[in-house]
PDB file of C-alpha atoms in Angstrom:
ATOM      1  CA  UNK A   1     -22.123 -24.468  14.871  1.00 86.00           C
ATOM      2  CA  UNK A   2     -23.761 -21.322  16.800  1.00 89.00           C
ATOM      3  CA  UNK A   3     -20.975 -21.460  19.437  1.00 93.00           C
ATOM      4  CA  UNK A   4     -18.428 -21.280  16.611  1.00 96.00           C
ATOM      5  CA  UNK A   5     -20.189 -18.361  14.820  1.00 96.00           C
ATOM      6  CA  UNK A   6     -20.843 -16.461  18.146  1.00 95.00           C
ATOM      7  CA  UNK A   7     -17.195 -17.016  19.293  1.00 96.00           C
ATOM      8  CA  UNK A   8     -15.874 -15.729  15.914  1.00 97.00           C
ATOM      9  CA  UNK A   9     -17.860 -12.441  16.390  1.00 97.00           C
ATOM     10  CA  UNK A  10     -16.932 -12.117  19.970  1.00 96.00           C
ATOM     11  CA  UNK A  11     -13.346 -12.372  18.883  1.00 96.00           C
ATOM     12  CA  UNK A  12     -13.857  -9.534  16.409  1.00 97.00           C
ATOM     13  CA  UNK A  13     -15.687  -7.356  18.769  1.00 97.00           C
ATOM     14  CA  UNK A  14     -13.222  -7.966  21.811  1.00 96.00           C
ATOM     15  CA  UNK A  15     -10.256  -7.523  19.477  1.00 96.00           C
ATOM     16  CA  UNK A  16      -9.486  -4.155  21.300  1.00 97.00           C
ATOM     17  CA  UNK A  17      -9.479  -5.774  24.666  1.00 96.00           C
ATOM     18  CA  UNK A  18      -7.053  -8.553  23.149  1.00 96.00           C
ATOM     19  CA  UNK A  19      -4.772  -5.799  21.971  1.00 97.00           C
ATOM     20  CA  UNK A  20      -4.645  -3.934  25.404  1.00 96.00           C
ATOM     21  CA  UNK A  21      -4.072  -7.091  27.320  1.00 96.00           C
ATOM     22  CA  UNK A  22      -1.303  -8.147  24.892  1.00 97.00           C
ATOM     23  CA  UNK A  23       0.458  -4.785  25.282  1.00 97.00           C
ATOM     24  CA  UNK A  24       0.364  -5.128  29.099  1.00 96.00           C
ATOM     25  CA  UNK A  25       1.725  -8.564  29.006  1.00 96.00           C
ATOM     26  CA  UNK A  26       4.375  -7.490  26.389  1.00 96.00           C
ATOM     27  CA  UNK A  27       5.507  -4.447  28.553  1.00 95.00           C
ATOM     28  CA  UNK A  28       5.538  -6.718  31.810  1.00 93.00           C
ATOM     29  CA  UNK A  29       7.418  -9.789  30.593  1.00 92.00           C
ATOM     30  CA  UNK A  30       7.733  -9.928  26.770  1.00 91.00           C
ATOM     31  CA  UNK A  31       6.597 -12.645  24.396  1.00 94.00           C
ATOM     32  CA  UNK A  32       4.745 -15.032  24.428  1.00 95.00           C
ATOM     33  CA  UNK A  33       1.411 -13.324  25.323  1.00 96.00           C
ATOM     34  CA  UNK A  34      -0.568 -16.559  25.214  1.00 96.00           C
ATOM     35  CA  UNK A  35      -0.107 -19.619  27.444  1.00 92.00           C
ATOM     36  CA  UNK A  36      -0.802 -23.031  26.003  1.00 93.00           C
ATOM     37  CA  UNK A  37      -1.768 -26.238  27.986  1.00 91.00           C
ATOM     38  CA  UNK A  38      -2.703 -29.661  27.126  1.00 94.00           C
ATOM     39  CA  UNK A  39      -6.252 -30.331  28.281  1.00 95.00           C
ATOM     40  CA  UNK A  40      -8.873 -32.974  28.165  1.00 95.00           C
ATOM     41  CA  UNK A  41     -11.546 -32.717  25.709  1.00 94.00           C
ATOM     42  CA  UNK A  42     -14.575 -34.730  24.740  1.00 93.00           C
ATOM     43  CA  UNK A  43     -14.422 -38.519  25.286  1.00 91.00           C
ATOM     44  CA  UNK A  44     -10.977 -38.310  26.999  1.00 90.00           C
ATOM     45  CA  UNK A  45      -9.413 -36.498  23.776  1.00 94.00           C
ATOM     46  CA  UNK A  46      -6.680 -33.837  24.179  1.00 96.00           C
ATOM     47  CA  UNK A  47      -6.349 -30.480  22.926  1.00 97.00           C
ATOM     48  CA  UNK A  48      -4.242 -27.325  23.340  1.00 97.00           C
ATOM     49  CA  UNK A  49      -6.101 -24.736  25.455  1.00 97.00           C
ATOM     50  CA  UNK A  50      -5.364 -21.015  24.850  1.00 97.00           C
ATOM     51  CA  UNK A  51      -5.154 -18.517  27.607  1.00 96.00           C
ATOM     52  CA  UNK A  52      -3.608 -14.995  28.192  1.00 97.00           C
ATOM     53  CA  UNK A  53      -0.359 -15.598  30.170  1.00 95.00           C
ATOM     54  CA  UNK A  54      -0.625 -14.348  33.803  1.00 93.00           C
ATOM     55  CA  UNK A  55       2.732 -15.789  35.171  1.00 92.00           C
ATOM     56  CA  UNK A  56       6.187 -15.057  34.371  1.00 92.00           C
ATOM     57  CA  UNK A  57       8.112 -17.039  31.799  1.00 90.00           C
ATOM     58  CA  UNK A  58      10.317 -18.724  34.490  1.00 84.00           C
ATOM     59  CA  UNK A  59       7.264 -20.092  36.243  1.00 85.00           C
ATOM     60  CA  UNK A  60       7.350 -23.919  36.849  1.00 78.00           C
ATOM     61  CA  UNK A  61       4.817 -25.838  34.673  1.00 72.00           C
ATOM     62  CA  UNK A  62       2.461 -27.025  37.324  1.00 72.00           C
ATOM     63  CA  UNK A  63      -1.072 -26.121  38.503  1.00 69.00           C
ATOM     64  CA  UNK A  64      -0.907 -22.607  40.380  1.00 74.00           C
ATOM     65  CA  UNK A  65      -2.081 -24.048  43.661  1.00 72.00           C
ATOM     66  CA  UNK A  66       0.995 -26.378  43.768  1.00 76.00           C
ATOM     67  CA  UNK A  67       3.515 -23.513  43.516  1.00 79.00           C
ATOM     68  CA  UNK A  68       5.241 -22.422  46.617  1.00 83.00           C
ATOM     69  CA  UNK A  69       4.416 -18.619  47.051  1.00 85.00           C
ATOM     70  CA  UNK A  70       2.594 -18.363  43.514  1.00 81.00           C
ATOM     71  CA  UNK A  71       2.411 -14.608  43.936  1.00 84.00           C
ATOM     72  CA  UNK A  72       6.354 -14.272  43.210  1.00 86.00           C
ATOM     73  CA  UNK A  73       5.563 -15.726  39.620  1.00 86.00           C
ATOM     74  CA  UNK A  74       2.467 -13.399  38.952  1.00 90.00           C
ATOM     75  CA  UNK A  75       2.835 -10.675  36.167  1.00 93.00           C
ATOM     76  CA  UNK A  76       1.729  -7.185  37.491  1.00 92.00           C
ATOM     77  CA  UNK A  77      -1.448  -7.435  35.368  1.00 93.00           C
ATOM     78  CA  UNK A  78      -1.900 -11.134  36.017  1.00 92.00           C
ATOM     79  CA  UNK A  79      -4.008 -10.688  39.073  1.00 90.00           C
ATOM     80  CA  UNK A  80      -6.345  -8.312  37.577  1.00 91.00           C
ATOM     81  CA  UNK A  81      -6.721 -10.610  34.540  1.00 93.00           C
ATOM     82  CA  UNK A  82      -7.717 -13.543  36.674  1.00 89.00           C
ATOM     83  CA  UNK A  83     -10.051 -11.581  38.881  1.00 86.00           C
ATOM     84  CA  UNK A  84     -12.030 -10.458  35.684  1.00 85.00           C
ATOM     85  CA  UNK A  85     -11.392 -13.753  34.011  1.00 84.00           C
ATOM     86  CA  UNK A  86      -9.851 -11.973  31.100  1.00 92.00           C
ATOM     87  CA  UNK A  87      -7.204 -14.492  30.959  1.00 94.00           C
ATOM     88  CA  UNK A  88      -9.584 -16.890  29.692  1.00 93.00           C
ATOM     89  CA  UNK A  89     -10.823 -14.765  26.557  1.00 95.00           C
ATOM     90  CA  UNK A  90      -8.338 -16.816  24.266  1.00 97.00           C
ATOM     91  CA  UNK A  91     -10.603 -19.793  25.053  1.00 97.00           C
ATOM     92  CA  UNK A  92     -12.797 -18.306  22.210  1.00 97.00           C
ATOM     93  CA  UNK A  93     -10.113 -19.522  19.841  1.00 97.00           C
ATOM     94  CA  UNK A  94     -10.832 -22.989  21.118  1.00 98.00           C
ATOM     95  CA  UNK A  95     -14.622 -22.548  20.532  1.00 97.00           C
ATOM     96  CA  UNK A  96     -13.938 -21.467  16.858  1.00 97.00           C
ATOM     97  CA  UNK A  97     -11.457 -24.609  16.396  1.00 97.00           C
ATOM     98  CA  UNK A  98     -14.355 -26.650  17.787  1.00 96.00           C
ATOM     99  CA  UNK A  99     -12.316 -27.819  20.797  1.00 96.00           C
ATOM    100  CA  UNK A 100     -14.886 -26.300  23.345  1.00 97.00           C
ATOM    101  CA  UNK A 101     -18.213 -24.790  23.538  1.00 96.00           C
ATOM    102  CA  UNK A 102     -19.542 -21.957  25.564  1.00 95.00           C
ATOM    103  CA  UNK A 103     -21.297 -24.019  28.270  1.00 95.00           C
ATOM    104  CA  UNK A 104     -20.036 -27.462  29.556  1.00 95.00           C
ATOM    105  CA  UNK A 105     -17.648 -28.811  32.178  1.00 94.00           C
ATOM    106  CA  UNK A 106     -14.426 -26.770  32.304  1.00 93.00           C
ATOM    107  CA  UNK A 107     -11.769 -28.763  30.521  1.00 94.00           C
ATOM    108  CA  UNK A 108      -9.351 -30.431  33.101  1.00 91.00           C
ATOM    109  CA  UNK A 109      -5.518 -30.710  32.985  1.00 89.00           C
ATOM    110  CA  UNK A 110      -4.305 -33.717  31.186  1.00 90.00           C
ATOM    111  CA  UNK A 111      -2.936 -35.315  34.292  1.00 89.00           C
ATOM    112  CA  UNK A 112      -6.099 -34.764  36.467  1.00 90.00           C
ATOM    113  CA  UNK A 113      -6.761 -38.613  36.253  1.00 91.00           C
ATOM    114  CA  UNK A 114      -8.994 -38.536  39.418  1.00 93.00           C
ATOM    115  CA  UNK A 115     -11.416 -35.957  38.159  1.00 94.00           C
ATOM    116  CA  UNK A 116     -11.453 -37.654  34.613  1.00 94.00           C
ATOM    117  CA  UNK A 117     -12.294 -41.047  36.296  1.00 95.00           C
ATOM    118  CA  UNK A 118     -15.209 -39.380  38.038  1.00 95.00           C
ATOM    119  CA  UNK A 119     -16.462 -37.661  34.859  1.00 96.00           C
ATOM    120  CA  UNK A 120     -16.394 -40.971  33.059  1.00 95.00           C
ATOM    121  CA  UNK A 121     -18.470 -42.695  36.009  1.00 96.00           C
ATOM    122  CA  UNK A 122     -20.828 -39.957  35.812  1.00 96.00           C
ATOM    123  CA  UNK A 123     -21.104 -39.958  31.945  1.00 94.00           C
ATOM    124  CA  UNK A 124     -20.160 -36.323  31.543  1.00 95.00           C
ATOM    125  CA  UNK A 125     -16.933 -37.124  29.657  1.00 95.00           C
ATOM    126  CA  UNK A 126     -19.074 -37.059  26.649  1.00 94.00           C
ATOM    127  CA  UNK A 127     -19.862 -33.407  27.066  1.00 95.00           C
ATOM    128  CA  UNK A 128     -17.440 -31.048  25.011  1.00 96.00           C
ATOM    129  CA  UNK A 129     -15.748 -28.814  27.767  1.00 96.00           C
ATOM    130  CA  UNK A 130     -16.962 -25.236  28.007  1.00 95.00           C
ATOM    131  CA  UNK A 131     -15.712 -21.731  28.705  1.00 93.00           C
ATOM    132  CA  UNK A 132     -17.975 -21.846  31.624  1.00 92.00           C
ATOM    133  CA  UNK A 133     -20.407 -24.414  33.297  1.00 94.00           C
ATOM    134  CA  UNK A 134     -22.762 -25.123  36.019  1.00 95.00           C
ATOM    135  CA  UNK A 135     -20.258 -26.038  38.382  1.00 92.00           C
ATOM    136  CA  UNK A 136     -18.268 -22.663  37.761  1.00 88.00           C
ATOM    137  CA  UNK A 137     -21.171 -20.748  38.807  1.00 90.00           C
ATOM    138  CA  UNK A 138     -21.935 -22.821  41.836  1.00 88.00           C
ATOM    139  CA  UNK A 139     -18.612 -23.014  43.742  1.00 80.00           C
ATOM    140  CA  UNK A 140     -15.706 -23.003  41.114  1.00 71.00           C
ATOM    141  CA  UNK A 141     -12.300 -23.752  42.949  1.00 70.00           C
ATOM    142  CA  UNK A 142     -14.008 -23.992  46.464  1.00 80.00           C
ATOM    143  CA  UNK A 143     -15.843 -27.151  45.728  1.00 87.00           C
ATOM    144  CA  UNK A 144     -14.690 -30.866  45.919  1.00 90.00           C
ATOM    145  CA  UNK A 145     -14.112 -32.866  42.868  1.00 91.00           C
ATOM    146  CA  UNK A 146     -17.193 -34.911  43.550  1.00 95.00           C
ATOM    147  CA  UNK A 147     -19.295 -31.963  44.155  1.00 95.00           C
ATOM    148  CA  UNK A 148     -17.997 -30.561  40.624  1.00 94.00           C
ATOM    149  CA  UNK A 149     -18.893 -33.736  39.014  1.00 95.00           C
ATOM    150  CA  UNK A 150     -22.381 -34.091  40.530  1.00 96.00           C
ATOM    151  CA  UNK A 151     -23.108 -30.422  39.403  1.00 96.00           C
ATOM    152  CA  UNK A 152     -21.811 -31.399  35.912  1.00 96.00           C
ATOM    153  CA  UNK A 153     -23.975 -34.539  36.009  1.00 97.00           C
ATOM    154  CA  UNK A 154     -26.896 -32.280  36.893  1.00 96.00           C
ATOM    155  CA  UNK A 155     -26.109 -29.981  34.036  1.00 96.00           C
ATOM    156  CA  UNK A 156     -26.121 -32.997  31.647  1.00 96.00           C
ATOM    157  CA  UNK A 157     -29.624 -34.087  32.803  1.00 96.00           C
ATOM    158  CA  UNK A 158     -30.873 -30.526  32.472  1.00 96.00           C
ATOM    159  CA  UNK A 159     -29.067 -29.573  29.270  1.00 95.00           C
ATOM    160  CA  UNK A 160     -31.064 -27.375  27.103  1.00 95.00           C
ATOM    161  CA  UNK A 161     -30.610 -24.062  25.173  1.00 94.00           C
ATOM    162  CA  UNK A 162     -32.353 -22.009  27.836  1.00 96.00           C
ATOM    163  CA  UNK A 163     -30.241 -23.504  30.563  1.00 97.00           C
ATOM    164  CA  UNK A 164     -27.175 -22.821  28.623  1.00 95.00           C
ATOM    165  CA  UNK A 165     -28.288 -19.159  28.300  1.00 94.00           C
ATOM    166  CA  UNK A 166     -28.961 -18.963  31.862  1.00 95.00           C
ATOM    167  CA  UNK A 167     -25.518 -20.262  32.863  1.00 95.00           C
ATOM    168  CA  UNK A 168     -23.808 -18.107  30.332  1.00 90.00           C
ATOM    169  CA  UNK A 169     -25.337 -14.983  31.904  1.00 91.00           C
ATOM    170  CA  UNK A 170     -24.852 -16.135  35.298  1.00 92.00           C
ATOM    171  CA  UNK A 171     -21.233 -16.362  34.569  1.00 86.00           C
ATOM    172  CA  UNK A 172     -20.945 -12.720  33.723  1.00 79.00           C
ATOM    173  CA  UNK A 173     -22.556 -11.657  37.124  1.00 81.00           C
ATOM    174  CA  UNK A 174     -20.384 -14.325  38.837  1.00 74.00           C
ATOM    175  CA  UNK A 175     -17.168 -13.176  37.230  1.00 65.00           C
ATOM    176  CA  UNK A 176     -17.742  -9.230  37.875  1.00 63.00           C
ATOM    177  CA  UNK A 177     -19.763  -9.267  41.248  1.00 66.00           C
ATOM    178  CA  UNK A 178     -18.653 -12.556  43.164  1.00 59.00           C
ATOM    179  CA  UNK A 179     -15.078 -13.337  43.697  1.00 52.00           C
ATOM    180  CA  UNK A 180     -15.801 -16.145  46.150  1.00 50.00           C
ATOM    181  CA  UNK A 181     -14.652 -19.555  44.968  1.00 43.00           C
ATOM    182  CA  UNK A 182     -11.673 -18.224  42.847  1.00 44.00           C
ATOM    183  CA  UNK A 183      -8.534 -19.295  44.255  1.00 43.00           C
ATOM    184  CA  UNK A 184      -6.252 -19.198  41.266  1.00 43.00           C
TER     185      UNK A 184
END
């Protein structure tokens, strides 16, 4: 419940940022300003993840790393939104709705069966997905799926309020000062 309350107040406090980002997206490529995608939630359930749209409307609906020359689809403001992780701000809506929490494994795509099988084997599929997680601040996109799940299992074993607080604050440091491990 604390996650929902904090996310609600963060949405209110960040509403000026939301408005600015929305205006830039609208000027660049029009509506919609949000991108939604089917993601895997707790216990292999599914939910609709909200993000700010960083790619043009005509972009094929595949993972960015699978696109040939993804830069051709990127909005002018898209690269900046991704570098600063501002495209993830609408995830706060998912937290308010109860689909996600602040700290947990990042929700994978509905078709990432390989990752989900590893998570099920490690027992981390029972964790609610998070805005950030232990794997995100320890390698993000540059680590293998096996390493990612090992870090998620480590998080499960160490899970506590203080560990969540540590991860939450380390995320901000990582997002603003360390761009390594962010490939898309």
